[in-house]
Amino acid sequence: MMGVYEMILENPISKGKRVNIFRSRPIYKKAGAFYLSFDGNRWTIKVGHRDNSRIKMYCDFDTFFPWDLNNCSSSWQLLIDSTFQSIEGITIKKITSKQKQLIIEEEEKLAFCDIVVEGLLGEEIGANVMGLYIIQKHKLNARPVFKCRDYWLFFDSTEWCIKKGGDKPTSEISTKEMTIRCDSISPLFTFGIFWKVCQSGGFKENNKIKLRKAETEDYEKEDKLLTTDIFFYGLKEGDAFIDYMGVYRVEEYTFNDRPVYSHDCGGNSILLFFDGESWCVKSGLTSPSATRGRTKMYVISDSIAPIKIPKNEYWTVCGSEFIEIPEIKVRFANDEDRKLEEEKNEQKEIEMKSDVTLIGLDKNEYHFELMGLYRLTNIYLQDRPTYKHDDFWLYYDSGAWCVKSDIEKPILGKGVTLLRFVTNAYHPCHGNNSWTIFQDNEFQENELISIKIATDKDQRAEERRLKKRELEKKMSVSLSGINEGEPGFECMGQYLIQIPELTEDSEEIDTSKIRPHYKFGQFTLLFEVDRWSIYKGKNNPTQVMYVLDDSFLPPYVKADWKVFFNERFRTSKSQVKVNFIAEQDLNRSNSKIGPQKLIRKLTSSKLR
């Protein structure tokens, strides 16, 4: 309220009536809607506009001019926290026009500077507009204009206000966040008047809000917000979204007036203020301005940086569904964080280039054929690698790492899932859930199954397995187990391997995927779609047995065989055993090789 008060001829309190200075006392006005006037029996300083003025100071003494108060016995009373308290040392003096101009020029120097709006923190309504407001080159309504991110601080005809949005401050800007009824030359000169904050139900006064001239440390804080790496934490090792934690490195460019960060959480991702209302971690963006890209994590907040997001605004992660996780926190990254991040990235680089080994099932257990070394392929889905083991694919699909069959290549939502590991991790070796195995028409948890980075020993074991399988592909097999008199007994015996004939059209076929078929007298054992079947007959073969199992060779089968009797297929009463037969152990007299014509007929109609 200190400063230059100019004499005016219009009484703002009496709504435009002219003042007769001979029959009354003069009225003085200071920029910022402060009025010094005589109020019947005392001099007062009131603040506000004509219809809403409030006494902020008074001196209870009757003099014709206010500077005569310097010689009176009464002191000025100042309104502090709703109570008037005596203030010493206040003097009033007359000044010349030249002196007034010098004082006004000094005030203008102070007025045209950057401003800090402060006082509200964290979860308080209006905390989002706190910050460093930089003065702009242009003016509006003969007063300076300030900007902080996408917030404008400017004088709008009758009041100073903070509004959000737009390329420049205008009355049409969508959202008014704060306002103060004052026409001072600068929002700094609003002493004694409280800012009002937009809340539900309208604007409400808040005496916590303060404005001050920006200092060097304010710029340093702002610079730190915009140029310092940040660190996400709060999840434990093994949690589903642990890959989203770690150091996010600030980039040299900004987007939507806010910093941009990069992080490698299962594929290169960037953290940016994306759509004008939320911070998002996105992958698959060629540039921040691209409209596509998959959202991995977001929080609805327009804070200047993630570090300033209020504690009551939680991050939501995007896996197979959207999950809000209050435990996720953000702070500035330190050197130790960066060191651990580098070590983590080095390990990750090794993992992303390595084969993996699935272990846990014994040779006699269901789906043992899924165990073994899965080789890394050059196909990536959802920023994650894919792996292959025989005809089985391991890749990430629908919020889980899955082992699938019946597909030529990994496709999201396709194939038959045989094993599943629910986790959002970028790599199948991460996560603390148990693998589940599809058995008896449902997924059953199996804590014995695990996966690891393939070692040299695993590689050598895989080489031996493949060599063995190549040999086994050339071996005949024997079926046994069904007793004489039981349905299916006639199918028991030694089945000689039949090598398919390759034609000119077969040159592009991957022979490593071709399953052999076998012959025992009038019975033919072959693979079709999802099962091994035994057919009887030559010209019009009839299916007499099958097992619903897509193992590569019959001895690998673990499921129960079905036998046709009494007009339908039934599970064999006795367990059928299938074994490889060494060349020297073959009893060729029990195996009569039929004409190749029959084999070609069967394979052309039944084999894939």
XYZ file of C-alpha atoms in Angstrom:
608
model
C 0.000 0.000 0.000
C 3.028 2.226 0.104
C 3.804 4.362 -2.935
C 2.515 7.268 -4.982
C -1.126 8.327 -4.520
C -2.471 10.785 -7.086
C -5.262 13.200 -6.334
C -8.428 12.456 -8.307
C -11.576 14.486 -8.930
C -14.010 11.585 -9.036
C -15.083 9.879 -5.857
C -15.065 6.102 -6.528
C -16.942 5.388 -3.320
C -19.863 7.655 -4.275
C -20.115 6.205 -7.772
C -19.044 9.080 -9.958
C -20.105 12.150 -7.974
C -17.744 15.082 -8.356
C -15.697 16.005 -5.302
C -15.792 19.647 -4.074
C -12.421 20.024 -2.400
C -13.549 23.245 -0.630
C -16.491 21.657 1.143
C -14.919 18.126 1.496
C -11.460 16.585 1.494
C -9.535 15.386 -1.576
C -9.304 11.735 -2.589
C -6.123 10.072 -3.752
C -5.601 6.907 -5.735
C -2.658 4.532 -6.105
C -2.256 1.991 -8.898
C -3.664 -1.293 -7.690
C -7.079 0.059 -6.642
C -5.880 1.664 -3.399
C -7.786 4.785 -2.314
C -6.707 7.262 0.373
C -9.733 9.281 1.543
C -11.394 10.856 4.578
C -14.171 8.704 5.957
C -16.219 10.994 8.175
C -13.905 11.145 11.180
C -10.664 9.469 10.025
C -8.377 8.991 7.075
C -8.519 5.510 5.525
C -6.808 3.484 2.856
C -9.296 1.265 1.127
C -8.660 -1.368 -1.485
C -10.884 -2.625 -4.262
C -13.277 -1.308 -6.837
C -16.167 1.039 -6.287
C -18.699 -1.588 -5.300
C -16.336 -3.689 -3.217
C -13.943 -1.584 -1.177
C -12.450 -2.668 2.123
C -10.513 -0.694 4.744
C -6.917 -1.882 5.023
C -5.438 1.025 7.013
C -6.773 4.010 8.927
C -5.585 6.898 11.073
C -8.201 8.094 13.536
C -7.611 11.849 13.269
C -9.325 14.768 11.529
C -7.058 16.834 9.224
C -7.795 18.500 5.925
C -4.753 17.050 4.100
C -3.310 13.604 4.773
C 0.284 14.832 5.193
C -0.857 16.750 8.260
C -1.234 13.350 9.933
C 2.562 13.247 10.351
C 2.195 15.761 13.232
C -0.795 14.166 14.972
C -0.748 11.981 18.054
C -2.606 9.047 16.474
C -0.775 6.232 14.684
C -1.866 4.308 11.647
C -3.744 1.027 12.181
C -3.032 -1.816 9.716
C -5.331 -4.802 9.144
C -3.333 -7.944 9.933
C -5.083 -11.346 10.115
C -8.523 -9.754 10.545
C -7.313 -7.460 13.355
C -6.156 -3.842 13.168
C -2.743 -3.328 14.757
C -0.789 -0.127 15.385
C 2.030 0.579 12.915
C 4.752 3.122 13.586
C 6.938 4.962 11.103
C 4.399 5.662 8.365
C 4.745 9.176 6.910
C 2.970 11.027 4.134
C 4.616 13.801 2.142
C 3.787 15.975 -0.784
C 5.735 15.360 -3.985
C 6.201 17.299 -7.162
C 5.312 16.013 -10.608
C 8.991 15.378 -11.304
C 9.380 13.375 -8.110
C 6.223 11.433 -8.927
C 7.573 10.550 -12.357
C 10.856 9.271 -10.919
C 9.035 7.088 -8.403
C 6.699 5.712 -11.073
C 9.679 4.915 -13.301
C 11.286 2.966 -10.461
C 8.039 1.060 -9.885
C 7.810 0.238 -13.579
C 11.312 -1.205 -13.513
C 10.172 -3.498 -10.743
C 6.920 -4.247 -12.547
C 8.557 -5.445 -15.756
C 10.419 -8.495 -14.441
C 9.869 -12.233 -14.220
C 7.538 -13.324 -11.432
C 7.254 -16.333 -9.132
C 3.756 -17.424 -8.141
C 3.949 -19.583 -5.024
C 2.174 -20.617 -1.861
C 0.239 -23.723 -2.911
C 1.767 -27.182 -2.786
C 1.121 -30.764 -3.826
C -2.556 -31.666 -3.602
C -3.911 -28.157 -2.964
C -6.306 -26.775 -5.548
C -4.423 -24.299 -7.713
C -0.979 -25.815 -7.074
C -0.765 -26.636 -10.766
C -0.370 -22.945 -11.705
C 2.448 -22.245 -9.289
C 5.815 -21.604 -10.908
C 8.131 -19.161 -12.651
C 6.312 -16.783 -14.996
C 8.511 -15.256 -17.685
C 7.671 -11.787 -18.939
C 6.801 -11.670 -22.636
C 7.815 -9.126 -25.254
C 4.285 -7.918 -25.911
C 1.877 -6.066 -23.598
C -1.866 -6.313 -23.166
C -4.044 -3.485 -21.872
C -0.873 -1.416 -21.303
C 0.435 -3.994 -18.847
C 3.021 -6.775 -19.046
C 2.168 -10.350 -19.984
C 3.744 -13.405 -18.336
C 3.846 -17.080 -19.261
C 4.595 -20.300 -17.366
C 4.303 -23.444 -19.480
C 0.818 -23.121 -21.018
C -0.470 -20.684 -18.390
C -0.808 -16.954 -19.088
C -0.722 -14.245 -16.409
C -2.102 -10.961 -17.743
C -4.487 -8.056 -17.084
C -7.909 -8.760 -18.555
C -9.744 -5.400 -18.633
C -10.685 -5.279 -14.944
C -8.554 -7.886 -13.216
C -5.299 -9.772 -13.216
C -5.842 -13.420 -13.987
C -4.103 -16.676 -14.783
C -5.637 -18.595 -17.669
C -4.686 -21.810 -19.399
C -4.283 -22.511 -23.089
C -4.024 -20.603 -26.322
C -1.149 -19.190 -28.309
C -1.625 -15.762 -26.746
C -3.602 -14.295 -23.837
C -7.145 -13.325 -24.817
C -10.553 -13.267 -23.184
C -11.464 -16.392 -25.146
C -8.835 -18.558 -23.469
C -10.668 -21.603 -22.235
C -9.831 -21.942 -18.546
C -9.476 -19.249 -15.894
C -7.512 -20.681 -12.979
C -6.951 -17.658 -10.702
C -8.040 -14.042 -10.575
C -7.587 -10.875 -8.503
C -9.661 -7.685 -8.833
C -6.936 -5.097 -9.152
C -5.840 -2.725 -11.915
C -2.256 -2.179 -10.784
C 0.505 -1.854 -13.357
C 1.886 -5.228 -12.249
C 0.449 -8.273 -10.433
C 3.228 -7.693 -7.900
C 1.410 -4.559 -6.683
C -1.706 -6.179 -5.303
C -0.877 -5.842 -1.606
C -3.807 -6.298 0.684
C -5.940 -8.118 -1.892
C -6.176 -11.894 -2.022
C -6.096 -14.016 -5.148
C -9.126 -16.190 -5.842
C -8.765 -19.786 -7.037
C -11.255 -21.579 -9.266
C -12.899 -24.374 -7.284
C -16.128 -26.292 -7.458
C -18.848 -23.758 -6.830
C -16.891 -20.760 -8.100
C -13.854 -18.693 -7.130
C -12.709 -18.643 -3.521
C -10.121 -16.430 -1.828
C -6.830 -18.005 -0.827
C -4.479 -15.961 1.305
C -1.606 -18.442 0.807
C -0.893 -17.308 -2.752
C 2.048 -14.917 -3.012
C 3.799 -13.215 -5.920
C 7.361 -11.993 -5.876
C 10.165 -10.964 -8.181
C 12.124 -13.926 -9.541
C 15.583 -14.479 -8.076
C 18.623 -16.352 -9.380
C 17.774 -19.489 -7.415
C 14.328 -19.603 -9.040
C 15.922 -19.869 -12.463
C 18.264 -22.548 -11.139
C 15.313 -24.565 -9.818
C 13.478 -24.172 -13.101
C 16.573 -25.207 -15.022
C 16.956 -28.275 -12.813
C 13.371 -29.298 -13.511
C 13.926 -29.053 -17.242
C 17.449 -30.475 -17.561
C 17.814 -33.190 -14.901
C 17.254 -36.931 -15.327
C 14.521 -38.456 -13.188
C 14.196 -41.823 -11.472
C 11.038 -43.932 -11.213
C 10.850 -46.284 -8.226
C 8.382 -48.021 -5.918
C 8.071 -51.496 -7.460
C 10.020 -54.535 -6.281
C 12.196 -56.794 -8.408
C 9.960 -59.372 -10.038
C 6.835 -57.168 -10.068
C 4.910 -57.175 -13.333
C 5.898 -53.644 -14.377
C 9.381 -53.424 -12.890
C 10.748 -52.726 -16.391
C 9.091 -49.305 -16.276
C 11.196 -48.299 -13.281
C 14.659 -46.753 -13.533
C 16.379 -43.686 -14.931
C 14.606 -41.578 -17.534
C 17.176 -39.404 -19.304
C 16.157 -35.891 -20.265
C 16.457 -35.000 -23.933
C 17.774 -31.758 -25.421
C 14.396 -30.828 -26.898
C 10.997 -30.090 -25.317
C 7.423 -30.868 -26.278
C 4.343 -28.887 -25.255
C 6.628 -26.542 -23.253
C 7.822 -29.432 -21.110
C 10.882 -31.695 -21.042
C 11.047 -35.044 -22.860
C 12.733 -38.128 -21.360
C 13.918 -41.417 -22.840
C 13.996 -44.855 -21.244
C 14.484 -48.424 -22.426
C 11.644 -50.358 -20.799
C 11.122 -53.299 -23.109
C 11.783 -51.273 -26.244
C 12.917 -47.674 -26.577
C 10.308 -45.404 -25.048
C 9.899 -41.713 -24.359
C 8.158 -39.919 -21.502
C 6.460 -36.705 -22.569
C 3.528 -34.389 -21.893
C 1.546 -35.847 -24.746
C -2.031 -34.659 -25.161
C -2.267 -31.456 -23.152
C -3.529 -33.153 -20.027
C -1.320 -36.134 -19.145
C 2.254 -37.374 -18.925
C 2.709 -40.582 -20.937
C 5.410 -43.189 -21.430
C 5.060 -44.234 -25.066
C 6.882 -46.632 -27.342
C 6.880 -46.864 -31.102
C 7.021 -43.097 -31.670
C 9.240 -41.886 -34.481
C 9.045 -38.400 -32.962
C 7.202 -36.771 -30.032
C 4.802 -35.096 -32.453
C 3.709 -38.433 -33.927
C 0.123 -39.348 -33.128
C 0.697 -43.072 -32.881
C 2.690 -45.139 -30.466
C 1.635 -47.445 -27.665
C 1.035 -45.992 -24.198
C 2.820 -47.967 -21.497
C 2.219 -45.731 -18.506
C 0.447 -42.420 -17.884
C -0.780 -39.995 -15.234
C -3.327 -37.222 -15.714
C -1.479 -34.056 -14.688
C -0.275 -30.892 -16.406
C 2.650 -30.299 -14.039
C 5.755 -28.707 -15.517
C 7.700 -31.950 -14.962
C 6.979 -35.452 -13.602
C 8.882 -34.567 -10.447
C 6.195 -31.948 -9.659
C 3.178 -34.227 -10.083
C 1.052 -34.150 -6.874
C 1.194 -37.194 -4.639
C -2.536 -37.856 -4.996
C -2.258 -38.275 -8.773
C -1.264 -41.896 -9.445
C 0.452 -43.498 -12.425
C -1.531 -46.023 -14.450
C 0.295 -48.834 -16.247
C -0.981 -50.513 -19.388
C -0.574 -54.280 -19.679
C -3.439 -56.510 -20.706
C -5.548 -53.976 -18.781
C -5.127 -50.533 -17.204
C -3.928 -50.705 -13.604
C -3.450 -47.728 -11.274
C -0.386 -48.239 -9.047
C -0.066 -45.735 -6.153
C 3.358 -47.171 -5.226
C 5.072 -45.665 -8.284
C 7.062 -42.558 -7.316
C 9.420 -40.141 -9.092
C 12.494 -38.262 -7.895
C 15.609 -36.693 -9.381
C 18.163 -39.286 -10.515
C 21.579 -39.371 -8.866
C 24.939 -40.808 -9.958
C 24.275 -44.112 -8.185
C 20.980 -44.481 -10.074
C 22.745 -43.859 -13.385
C 25.466 -46.380 -12.555
C 22.928 -49.080 -11.672
C 20.965 -48.236 -14.821
C 24.054 -48.709 -16.982
C 24.730 -52.093 -15.383
C 21.091 -53.042 -15.869
C 21.205 -52.014 -19.535
C 24.406 -54.016 -20.083
C 22.721 -57.097 -18.631
C 19.622 -56.392 -20.664
C 21.660 -56.128 -23.859
C 23.088 -59.577 -23.137
C 19.607 -60.960 -22.438
C 18.104 -59.498 -25.601
C 20.767 -61.196 -27.714
C 20.653 -64.616 -26.004
C 18.726 -67.816 -26.448
C 16.688 -69.077 -23.481
C 16.166 -72.510 -21.954
C 12.875 -73.764 -20.549
C 13.291 -76.403 -17.831
C 11.308 -78.172 -15.122
C 9.405 -81.092 -16.660
C 10.715 -84.668 -16.602
C 10.832 -86.910 -19.645
C 7.660 -88.761 -18.660
C 5.599 -85.669 -17.840
C 2.965 -84.100 -20.046
C 4.362 -81.521 -22.494
C 7.966 -82.498 -21.829
C 8.534 -81.778 -25.530
C 8.184 -78.067 -24.699
C 11.295 -78.147 -22.543
C 14.651 -77.235 -24.006
C 16.489 -74.463 -25.767
C 14.503 -71.746 -27.557
C 16.518 -69.908 -30.153
C 16.169 -66.154 -30.584
C 14.595 -65.161 -33.904
C 14.724 -61.881 -35.817
C 11.009 -61.269 -35.215
C 9.960 -58.746 -32.557
C 6.415 -58.256 -31.270
C 5.354 -55.474 -28.879
C 9.009 -54.439 -28.454
C 9.895 -57.923 -27.242
C 11.890 -60.785 -28.784
C 10.473 -64.087 -30.002
C 11.994 -67.567 -29.724
C 11.549 -70.935 -31.449
C 11.976 -74.538 -30.320
C 11.104 -77.182 -32.913
C 7.554 -76.242 -33.971
C 6.876 -74.207 -30.834
C 7.081 -70.432 -30.515
C 7.739 -68.445 -27.344
C 6.610 -64.835 -27.450
C 4.658 -62.159 -25.562
C 0.917 -62.003 -26.197
C -2.004 -60.542 -24.218
C -0.153 -59.788 -20.998
C 1.818 -63.033 -20.804
C 4.770 -64.904 -22.277
C 3.325 -67.910 -24.102
C 4.584 -71.097 -25.688
C 2.358 -71.721 -28.698
C 1.923 -74.335 -31.396
C 0.012 -74.610 -34.678
C 1.445 -71.420 -36.161
C 4.015 -70.811 -38.889
C 5.227 -67.589 -37.255
C 4.344 -65.619 -34.103
C 1.104 -63.675 -34.534
C -0.751 -61.904 -31.715
C -3.904 -63.757 -30.749
C -3.117 -66.780 -32.932
C -1.964 -70.316 -32.218
C -2.663 -72.773 -29.412
C -1.194 -71.721 -26.051
C 0.406 -74.644 -24.224
C 2.404 -72.776 -21.568
C 1.839 -69.312 -20.157
C 3.770 -66.977 -17.851
C 1.732 -63.912 -16.790
C 4.019 -60.883 -16.599
C 4.545 -57.617 -18.427
C 8.330 -58.020 -18.389
C 10.300 -57.200 -21.532
C 12.029 -60.602 -21.260
C 10.648 -64.044 -20.300
C 13.362 -64.498 -17.661
C 11.882 -61.673 -15.554
C 8.842 -61.839 -13.308
C 7.868 -63.635 -10.116
C 4.710 -65.474 -11.173
C 4.537 -69.217 -11.817
C 4.229 -70.784 -15.248
C 0.908 -72.433 -16.030
C 0.513 -75.453 -18.299
C -2.564 -76.266 -20.371
C -3.688 -79.699 -19.285
C -7.114 -81.346 -18.958
C -8.722 -78.390 -20.766
C -7.481 -75.794 -18.268
C -4.342 -73.930 -17.262
C -2.751 -75.420 -14.177
C 0.004 -73.787 -12.171
C 3.355 -75.586 -12.234
C 6.013 -74.154 -9.939
C 8.688 -76.504 -11.301
C 8.781 -74.850 -14.729
C 11.267 -72.012 -15.092
C 13.256 -70.248 -17.768
C 16.822 -68.989 -17.905
C 19.399 -67.543 -20.260
C 20.856 -70.410 -22.282
C 24.393 -71.409 -21.309
C 27.108 -73.031 -23.423
C 26.132 -76.322 -21.802
C 22.536 -75.807 -22.943
C 23.753 -75.080 -26.479
C 25.771 -78.293 -26.566
C 22.796 -80.261 -25.187
C 20.589 -78.793 -27.898
C 23.066 -79.787 -30.594
C 23.085 -83.341 -29.254
C 19.283 -83.369 -29.111
C 18.949 -82.223 -32.699
C 21.456 -84.790 -33.902
C 19.623 -87.462 -31.960
C 16.306 -86.338 -33.416
C 17.728 -86.460 -36.941
C 18.760 -90.033 -36.260
C 15.396 -90.841 -34.671
C 13.617 -89.420 -37.709
C 15.206 -92.247 -39.673
C 14.314 -94.974 -37.151
C 11.342 -97.269 -37.179
C 9.077 -97.592 -34.141
C 7.266 -100.321 -32.265
C 3.846 -100.171 -30.632
C 3.110 -102.398 -27.652
C 1.067 -102.497 -24.440
C -2.371 -103.655 -25.621
C -2.993 -107.245 -24.648
C -4.375 -109.939 -26.897
C -8.147 -109.845 -27.002
C -8.327 -106.135 -26.249
C -9.438 -103.606 -28.900
C -6.407 -102.349 -30.793
C -4.235 -105.411 -30.244
C -3.988 -106.003 -33.991
C -2.267 -102.600 -34.354
C 0.611 -103.597 -32.095
C 3.874 -104.396 -33.865
C 6.913 -102.961 -35.604
C 6.254 -100.001 -37.910
C 8.913 -99.439 -40.559
C 9.691 -95.815 -41.342
C 8.575 -94.547 -44.737
C 10.534 -91.620 -46.174
C 8.156 -89.330 -48.123
C 8.898 -88.970 -51.791
C 9.869 -85.402 -52.734
C 8.652 -84.032 -56.045
C 9.715 -80.961 -57.995
C 7.148 -78.979 -56.008
C 8.787 -80.037 -52.746
C 12.060 -78.152 -53.211
C 10.962 -75.218 -51.058
C 9.688 -77.445 -48.237
C 11.640 -77.307 -44.985
C 12.409 -81.013 -44.599
C 13.265 -80.500 -40.920
C 9.530 -79.939 -40.298
C 8.376 -83.033 -42.182
C 7.288 -85.824 -39.864
C 7.905 -89.376 -41.081
C 5.154 -91.986 -41.425
C 5.354 -95.672 -40.733
C 4.025 -98.971 -42.110
C 3.130 -102.233 -40.359
C 1.402 -104.718 -42.658
C -1.911 -103.135 -43.610
C -1.586 -100.424 -40.923
C -0.157 -96.955 -41.548
C 0.947 -94.613 -38.723
C 1.075 -90.933 -39.705
C 0.624 -87.384 -38.352
C -2.337 -85.202 -39.292
C -2.967 -81.655 -38.035
C -2.897 -82.192 -34.259
C -2.650 -85.977 -33.743
C -0.932 -89.215 -34.631
C -3.319 -91.667 -36.341
C -3.286 -95.313 -37.407
C -5.198 -96.260 -40.540
C -6.093 -99.750 -41.745
C -6.469 -100.775 -45.353
C -5.085 -99.847 -48.758
C -7.593 -98.381 -51.179
C -10.026 -96.935 -48.621
C -8.097 -96.804 -45.355
C -10.096 -96.588 -42.121
C -8.885 -94.828 -38.972
C -8.646 -97.347 -36.119
C -6.502 -95.513 -33.503
C -5.280 -92.014 -32.727
C -3.657 -89.963 -29.998
C -4.350 -86.241 -29.600
C -0.748 -85.118 -29.320
C 1.357 -83.066 -31.748
C 4.730 -84.377 -30.625
C 7.243 -84.454 -33.448
C 7.717 -88.252 -33.369
C 5.429 -90.977 -31.993
C 7.736 -92.071 -29.132
C 7.530 -88.516 -27.759
C 3.763 -88.844 -27.267
C 2.486 -88.597 -23.674
C -1.282 -88.506 -24.151
C -3.572 -91.539 -24.073
C -4.346 -93.413 -27.286
C -7.927 -93.820 -28.489
C -9.122 -97.100 -30.053
C -12.173 -97.537 -32.307
C -14.587 -100.178 -31.114
C -18.355 -100.425 -30.572
C -18.961 -97.703 -33.162
C -16.837 -95.011 -31.508
C -13.382 -94.150 -30.263
C -12.616 -94.991 -26.630
C -9.522 -94.608 -24.477
C -7.404 -97.759 -24.619
C -7.740 -99.938 -21.511
C -4.009 -100.595 -21.574
C -1.297 -98.009 -21.909
C 0.188 -97.924 -25.399
C 3.965 -97.745 -25.535
C 5.849 -96.428 -28.562
C 9.612 -96.954 -28.827
C 12.312 -96.463 -31.416
C 13.775 -99.616 -32.982
C 17.399 -99.835 -33.904
C 18.102 -101.079 -37.419
C 19.630 -104.320 -36.161
C 16.577 -105.069 -33.990
C 14.032 -104.875 -36.816
C 11.997 -108.000 -37.513
C 11.317 -107.313 -41.178
C 9.228 -110.424 -41.525
C 6.531 -108.772 -39.379
C 6.489 -105.627 -41.477
C 5.290 -105.729 -45.024
C 5.881 -102.579 -46.980
C 2.892 -101.759 -49.094
C 2.937 -99.954 -52.416
C 4.137 -96.359 -52.468
C 0.852 -95.474 -54.120
C -0.975 -96.010 -50.821
C 1.549 -93.916 -48.919
C 1.240 -91.056 -51.390
C -2.550 -91.259 -51.182
C -2.529 -91.102 -47.412
C 0.014 -88.297 -47.194
C -1.649 -86.173 -49.861
C -4.970 -86.276 -47.986
C -3.917 -86.493 -44.351
C -0.409 -85.168 -43.878
C 0.461 -81.514 -43.577
